[in-house]
mmCIF file of C-alpha atoms in Angstrom:
data_model
loop_
_atom_site.group_PDB
_atom_site.id
_atom_site.type_symbol
_atom_site.label_atom_id
_atom_site.label_comp_id
_atom_site.label_asym_id
_atom_site.label_seq_id
_atom_site.Cartn_x
_atom_site.Cartn_y
_atom_site.Cartn_z
ATOM 1 C CA UNK S 1 44.945 -10.129 -101.418
ATOM 2 C CA UNK S 2 47.913 -7.757 -102.969
ATOM 3 C CA UNK S 3 46.895 -9.239 -106.579
ATOM 4 C CA UNK S 4 43.201 -8.721 -105.463
ATOM 5 C CA UNK S 5 44.201 -5.116 -105.370
ATOM 6 C CA UNK S 6 46.157 -4.054 -108.194
ATOM 7 C CA UNK S 7 43.660 -6.005 -110.221
ATOM 8 C CA UNK S 8 41.340 -3.316 -108.546
ATOM 9 C CA UNK S 9 43.167 -0.488 -108.736
ATOM 10 C CA UNK S 10 44.536 -1.285 -112.391
ATOM 11 C CA UNK S 11 40.800 -1.904 -113.350
ATOM 12 C CA UNK S 12 39.554 1.686 -114.035
ATOM 13 C CA UNK S 13 36.550 0.671 -115.426
ATOM 14 C CA UNK S 14 33.169 2.047 -113.420
ATOM 15 C CA UNK S 15 30.848 0.248 -112.665
ATOM 16 C CA UNK S 16 27.138 1.608 -113.013
ATOM 17 C CA UNK S 17 24.751 3.617 -112.015
ATOM 18 C CA UNK S 18 21.940 2.861 -110.591
ATOM 19 C CA UNK S 19 18.933 4.409 -113.233
ATOM 20 C CA UNK S 20 16.259 4.991 -111.188
ATOM 21 C CA UNK S 21 12.503 5.191 -113.167
ATOM 22 C CA UNK S 22 10.557 7.933 -114.940
ATOM 23 C CA UNK S 23 7.499 9.065 -113.430
ATOM 24 C CA UNK S 24 4.737 10.819 -114.710
ATOM 25 C CA UNK S 25 2.807 13.239 -112.040
ATOM 26 C CA UNK S 26 -0.044 12.440 -112.425
ATOM 27 C CA UNK S 27 -2.807 15.894 -113.891
ATOM 28 C CA UNK S 28 -4.502 17.186 -110.171
ATOM 29 C CA UNK S 29 -8.185 16.097 -110.853
ATOM 30 C CA UNK S 30 -8.565 20.431 -109.487
ATOM 31 C CA UNK S 31 -7.430 23.104 -107.463
ATOM 32 C CA UNK S 32 -9.647 23.530 -104.430
ATOM 33 C CA UNK S 33 -10.699 26.681 -105.466
ATOM 34 C CA UNK S 34 -12.210 25.615 -108.181
ATOM 35 C CA UNK S 35 -14.019 22.386 -106.201
ATOM 36 C CA UNK S 36 -15.446 24.877 -103.855
ATOM 37 C CA UNK S 37 -16.232 27.047 -106.703
ATOM 38 C CA UNK S 38 -18.347 24.768 -107.884
ATOM 39 C CA UNK S 39 -19.984 23.180 -104.870
ATOM 40 C CA UNK S 40 -21.120 27.115 -104.122
ATOM 41 C CA UNK S 41 -22.050 27.825 -107.568
ATOM 42 C CA UNK S 42 -24.434 24.239 -107.341
ATOM 43 C CA UNK S 43 -26.278 24.512 -103.756
ATOM 44 C CA UNK S 44 -26.939 29.165 -105.315
ATOM 45 C CA UNK S 45 -28.378 28.150 -108.045
ATOM 46 C CA UNK S 46 -29.967 24.683 -107.647
ATOM 47 C CA UNK S 47 -32.040 27.057 -104.203
ATOM 48 C CA UNK S 48 -32.596 29.734 -107.022
ATOM 49 C CA UNK S 49 -33.889 27.241 -109.406
ATOM 50 C CA UNK S 50 -35.619 25.367 -105.944
ATOM 51 C CA UNK S 51 -37.728 28.712 -105.685
ATOM 52 C CA UNK S 52 -38.481 29.069 -109.331
ATOM 53 C CA UNK S 53 -39.873 25.703 -109.362
ATOM 54 C CA UNK S 54 -42.048 26.418 -106.347
ATOM 55 C CA UNK S 55 -43.841 28.848 -108.432
ATOM 56 C CA UNK S 56 -44.450 27.771 -111.959
ATOM 57 C CA UNK S 57 -43.630 23.704 -112.008
ATOM 58 C CA UNK S 58 -40.226 24.413 -113.646
ATOM 59 C CA UNK S 59 -37.808 21.392 -112.358
ATOM 60 C CA UNK S 60 -34.379 23.529 -111.411
ATOM 61 C CA UNK S 61 -33.262 19.982 -113.344
ATOM 62 C CA UNK S 62 -32.965 22.412 -115.717
ATOM 63 C CA UNK S 63 -30.965 24.853 -114.317
ATOM 64 C CA UNK S 64 -28.147 22.558 -112.987
ATOM 65 C CA UNK S 65 -28.080 21.876 -116.556
ATOM 66 C CA UNK S 66 -27.743 24.559 -118.617
ATOM 67 C CA UNK S 67 -24.234 25.412 -115.516
ATOM 68 C CA UNK S 68 -23.104 21.969 -116.748
ATOM 69 C CA UNK S 69 -23.004 22.925 -119.726
ATOM 70 C CA UNK S 70 -21.851 26.291 -119.087
ATOM 71 C CA UNK S 71 -18.714 25.438 -116.718
ATOM 72 C CA UNK S 72 -18.101 22.308 -118.803
ATOM 73 C CA UNK S 73 -17.408 22.985 -123.144
ATOM 74 C CA UNK S 74 -18.462 26.473 -123.378
ATOM 75 C CA UNK S 75 -16.201 27.881 -120.465
ATOM 76 C CA UNK S 76 -14.433 25.215 -120.188
ATOM 77 C CA UNK S 77 -13.799 25.931 -116.142
ATOM 78 C CA UNK S 78 -14.382 21.771 -115.407
ATOM 79 C CA UNK S 79 -13.295 19.868 -118.368
ATOM 80 C CA UNK S 80 -14.516 15.884 -119.146
ATOM 81 C CA UNK S 81 -11.812 13.893 -117.471
ATOM 82 C CA UNK S 82 -11.819 16.058 -113.816
ATOM 83 C CA UNK S 83 -16.334 16.094 -114.082
ATOM 84 C CA UNK S 84 -15.687 12.534 -115.067
ATOM 85 C CA UNK S 85 -13.831 11.682 -111.568
ATOM 86 C CA UNK S 86 -15.479 14.015 -109.734
ATOM 87 C CA UNK S 87 -18.837 12.722 -110.298
ATOM 88 C CA UNK S 88 -19.759 10.210 -108.567
ATOM 89 C CA UNK S 89 -18.966 11.196 -105.745
ATOM 90 C CA UNK S 90 -21.074 14.414 -106.036
ATOM 91 C CA UNK S 91 -23.581 12.294 -107.496
ATOM 92 C CA UNK S 92 -23.629 9.808 -104.262
ATOM 93 C CA UNK S 93 -23.729 12.256 -101.774
ATOM 94 C CA UNK S 94 -27.145 13.961 -104.125
ATOM 95 C CA UNK S 95 -28.418 10.901 -103.816
ATOM 96 C CA UNK S 96 -28.058 10.664 -99.904
ATOM 97 C CA UNK S 97 -29.846 14.262 -99.448
ATOM 98 C CA UNK S 98 -32.893 13.042 -101.670
ATOM 99 C CA UNK S 99 -33.802 10.250 -99.957
ATOM 100 C CA UNK S 100 -33.114 11.865 -96.694
ATOM 101 C CA UNK S 101 -35.813 14.158 -97.083
ATOM 102 C CA UNK S 102 -38.409 12.014 -99.176
ATOM 103 C CA UNK S 103 -37.565 9.861 -96.628
ATOM 104 C CA UNK S 104 -38.677 11.928 -94.100
ATOM 105 C CA UNK S 105 -42.413 12.093 -95.180
ATOM 106 C CA UNK S 106 -42.583 8.656 -95.824
ATOM 107 C CA UNK S 107 -44.075 5.577 -93.542
ATOM 108 C CA UNK S 108 -42.120 2.953 -93.128
ATOM 109 C CA UNK S 109 -45.233 0.058 -92.954
ATOM 110 C CA UNK S 110 -46.960 1.833 -96.265
ATOM 111 C CA UNK S 111 -42.981 1.525 -97.418
ATOM 112 C CA UNK S 112 -42.456 -2.054 -95.950
ATOM 113 C CA UNK S 113 -45.283 -3.943 -97.423
ATOM 114 C CA UNK S 114 -44.838 -1.734 -101.151
ATOM 115 C CA UNK S 115 -41.422 -2.148 -101.585
ATOM 116 C CA UNK S 116 -42.037 -5.367 -104.002
ATOM 117 C CA UNK S 117 -44.360 -3.752 -106.407
ATOM 118 C CA UNK S 118 -41.901 -0.422 -106.552
ATOM 119 C CA UNK S 119 -39.373 -3.154 -107.807
ATOM 120 C CA UNK S 120 -41.229 -4.347 -110.330
ATOM 121 C CA UNK S 121 -42.607 -1.102 -111.722
ATOM 122 C CA UNK S 122 -38.792 0.082 -111.392
ATOM 123 C CA UNK S 123 -37.248 -1.992 -113.664
ATOM 124 C CA UNK S 124 -40.556 -1.528 -116.061
ATOM 125 C CA UNK S 125 -40.596 1.694 -116.609
ATOM 126 C CA UNK S 126 -37.243 2.369 -117.142
ATOM 127 C CA UNK S 127 -36.353 -0.089 -118.900
ATOM 128 C CA UNK S 128 -38.753 0.718 -121.323
ATOM 129 C CA UNK S 129 -37.828 4.478 -121.431
ATOM 130 C CA UNK S 130 -33.978 3.180 -121.606
ATOM 131 C CA UNK S 131 -35.334 1.334 -124.797
ATOM 132 C CA UNK S 132 -37.402 3.966 -126.083
ATOM 133 C CA UNK S 133 -35.304 6.907 -125.936
ATOM 134 C CA UNK S 134 -33.106 4.058 -127.986
ATOM 135 C CA UNK S 135 -34.081 2.893 -130.125
ATOM 136 C CA UNK S 136 -35.640 6.352 -131.265
ATOM 137 C CA UNK S 137 -32.286 8.022 -131.286
ATOM 138 C CA UNK S 138 -31.151 5.963 -133.139
ATOM 139 C CA UNK S 139 -33.334 5.439 -135.555
ATOM 140 C CA UNK S 140 -34.483 9.274 -135.993
ATOM 141 C CA UNK S 141 -31.447 11.077 -134.963
ATOM 142 C CA UNK S 142 -28.851 8.576 -136.837
ATOM 143 C CA UNK S 143 -27.037 8.459 -133.537
ATOM 144 C CA UNK S 144 -24.406 5.926 -133.015
ATOM 145 C CA UNK S 145 -25.922 2.947 -129.782
ATOM 146 C CA UNK S 146 -23.925 3.761 -127.590
ATOM 147 C CA UNK S 147 -25.109 7.735 -127.260
ATOM 148 C CA UNK S 148 -29.156 7.053 -128.086
ATOM 149 C CA UNK S 149 -28.173 4.145 -124.272
ATOM 150 C CA UNK S 150 -26.395 7.011 -122.403
ATOM 151 C CA UNK S 151 -29.808 9.536 -122.716
ATOM 152 C CA UNK S 152 -31.950 7.049 -122.015
ATOM 153 C CA UNK S 153 -30.586 5.887 -119.291
ATOM 154 C CA UNK S 154 -30.079 9.569 -118.719
ATOM 155 C CA UNK S 155 -34.184 10.683 -119.328
ATOM 156 C CA UNK S 156 -35.307 7.269 -118.399
ATOM 157 C CA UNK S 157 -35.857 7.978 -114.806
ATOM 158 C CA UNK S 158 -38.807 9.603 -112.735
ATOM 159 C CA UNK S 159 -36.327 11.724 -110.932
ATOM 160 C CA UNK S 160 -37.421 11.544 -107.359
ATOM 161 C CA UNK S 161 -36.564 15.136 -106.628
ATOM 162 C CA UNK S 162 -40.445 15.649 -108.758
ATOM 163 C CA UNK S 163 -42.092 12.756 -107.662
ATOM 164 C CA UNK S 164 -40.858 13.821 -104.054
ATOM 165 C CA UNK S 165 -42.363 16.925 -104.169
ATOM 166 C CA UNK S 166 -45.847 15.917 -105.551
ATOM 167 C CA UNK S 167 -46.719 13.347 -104.241
ATOM 168 C CA UNK S 168 -46.274 14.924 -101.037
ATOM 169 C CA UNK S 169 -49.708 17.629 -102.756
ATOM 170 C CA UNK S 170 -51.654 15.041 -104.500
ATOM 171 C CA UNK S 171 -55.049 13.601 -102.892
ATOM 172 C CA UNK S 172 -53.931 9.742 -103.089
ATOM 173 C CA UNK S 173 -53.307 7.373 -100.618
ATOM 174 C CA UNK S 174 -49.587 7.149 -98.312
ATOM 175 C CA UNK S 175 -49.103 3.356 -100.133
ATOM 176 C CA UNK S 176 -49.469 5.301 -103.507
ATOM 177 C CA UNK S 177 -47.719 7.414 -101.998
ATOM 178 C CA UNK S 178 -44.723 4.825 -100.609
ATOM 179 C CA UNK S 179 -45.094 3.653 -103.747
ATOM 180 C CA UNK S 180 -43.987 6.083 -106.430
ATOM 181 C CA UNK S 181 -41.826 6.887 -104.468
ATOM 182 C CA UNK S 182 -39.259 4.034 -103.995
ATOM 183 C CA UNK S 183 -39.538 3.512 -107.202
ATOM 184 C CA UNK S 184 -38.708 7.220 -108.552
ATOM 185 C CA UNK S 185 -35.753 6.569 -105.457
ATOM 186 C CA UNK S 186 -34.721 3.026 -107.736
ATOM 187 C CA UNK S 187 -35.287 4.371 -111.162
ATOM 188 C CA UNK S 188 -32.437 7.557 -110.029
ATOM 189 C CA UNK S 189 -30.333 4.971 -108.607
ATOM 190 C CA UNK S 190 -30.433 2.341 -112.273
ATOM 191 C CA UNK S 191 -29.794 6.138 -114.114
ATOM 192 C CA UNK S 192 -26.702 7.167 -112.044
ATOM 193 C CA UNK S 193 -25.323 3.480 -112.129
ATOM 194 C CA UNK S 194 -26.021 3.583 -116.050
ATOM 195 C CA UNK S 195 -24.614 7.184 -116.534
ATOM 196 C CA UNK S 196 -21.316 5.867 -114.268
ATOM 197 C CA UNK S 197 -20.571 2.474 -116.498
ATOM 198 C CA UNK S 198 -21.848 3.733 -120.371
ATOM 199 C CA UNK S 199 -19.266 7.212 -119.537
ATOM 200 C CA UNK S 200 -16.652 5.247 -118.275
ATOM 201 C CA UNK S 201 -17.327 3.220 -122.029
ATOM 202 C CA UNK S 202 -16.993 6.140 -123.792
ATOM 203 C CA UNK S 203 -13.703 7.653 -122.208
ATOM 204 C CA UNK S 204 -12.553 3.686 -123.045
ATOM 205 C CA UNK S 205 -13.433 3.725 -126.135
ATOM 206 C CA UNK S 206 -14.325 -0.366 -124.918
ATOM 207 C CA UNK S 207 -16.329 -2.295 -123.733
ATOM 208 C CA UNK S 208 -14.419 -3.111 -120.768
ATOM 209 C CA UNK S 209 -16.664 -5.905 -117.906
ATOM 210 C CA UNK S 210 -13.729 -6.097 -115.341
ATOM 211 C CA UNK S 211 -13.953 -1.536 -115.674
ATOM 212 C CA UNK S 212 -17.938 -2.037 -115.262
ATOM 213 C CA UNK S 213 -18.335 -3.665 -112.621
ATOM 214 C CA UNK S 214 -15.412 -1.210 -110.087
ATOM 215 C CA UNK S 215 -16.924 1.638 -111.822
ATOM 216 C CA UNK S 216 -21.046 0.296 -110.679
ATOM 217 C CA UNK S 217 -19.050 -1.342 -107.149
ATOM 218 C CA UNK S 218 -17.282 2.219 -107.250
ATOM 219 C CA UNK S 219 -20.236 4.664 -107.139
ATOM 220 C CA UNK S 220 -22.457 1.334 -104.247
ATOM 221 C CA UNK S 221 -19.845 1.538 -101.753
ATOM 222 C CA UNK S 222 -19.387 5.608 -102.432
ATOM 223 C CA UNK S 223 -22.848 5.197 -101.407
ATOM 224 C CA UNK S 224 -23.522 2.700 -98.655
ATOM 225 C CA UNK S 225 -20.307 4.787 -96.914
ATOM 226 C CA UNK S 226 -21.303 7.584 -97.301
ATOM 227 C CA UNK S 227 -24.663 7.277 -96.153
#
C-alpha cells in the first residue's frame, strides 16, 4: 500500500479530461412572429381573392402565388429552407379544409358508385398534363427535366378549389358532379405529393429513393393525422 501511494504521489501526469462532442445548434424553422404573420396574411389574401373570384372568375390561387413570390424571393421574409420545412404542414391543412368543404356538397352514394371512374380519370389526366408540360418546357424552353417535371406537377392538377365551386353552378347530374369533384381532389393530392418529392430532389441534388419515400410518407401521415 505504501508503494502504491508513493507511486501515485510521484506521478504528476494529469489525467485527460473527457472531451465533450461539439454540438452544432440547428437553426430554427422560423420565428413564431413570422409564422403567425404569414398565416394571417395568407388568410386575408385568400378571403379577398375568393371575393374577387366570385365577381370576375379569376382564381384566387393567382393572388396567393404572387404573395408567395413577394414574401419569398423578393423580400426574403421566408427563405427556401424554411418554406421546404413548413410547406408540407400548411399544405396538409389546406387540403383537409378544401376536401371538407367540397364533401359537404357531395352525395356519399354517388361518390361510392363513381369512385373508380374518378380515379382512372385522375390518373390519366394528371399524367398526361405532367408529361405534356414537361416535354414542352424541355424542348421549347430548354429547361432541365427536374424543373420541367416540377412545373408539370404544379400545373397538372385540375384545382379542386375551382372545380368544387364550378360544379355547384353547372346544370349537370349529381353523378357527374361527384366524378369531377373526386377527380379534382385526387389530382390535388397527386400534385402535392409530386411537388414535395421533386422539391426534395432539388434541395438534395440527387435522386434518393429513401428520401422520396420518407417525404411521401410524411405528407400522407400528416394529412391523415390532421384529418
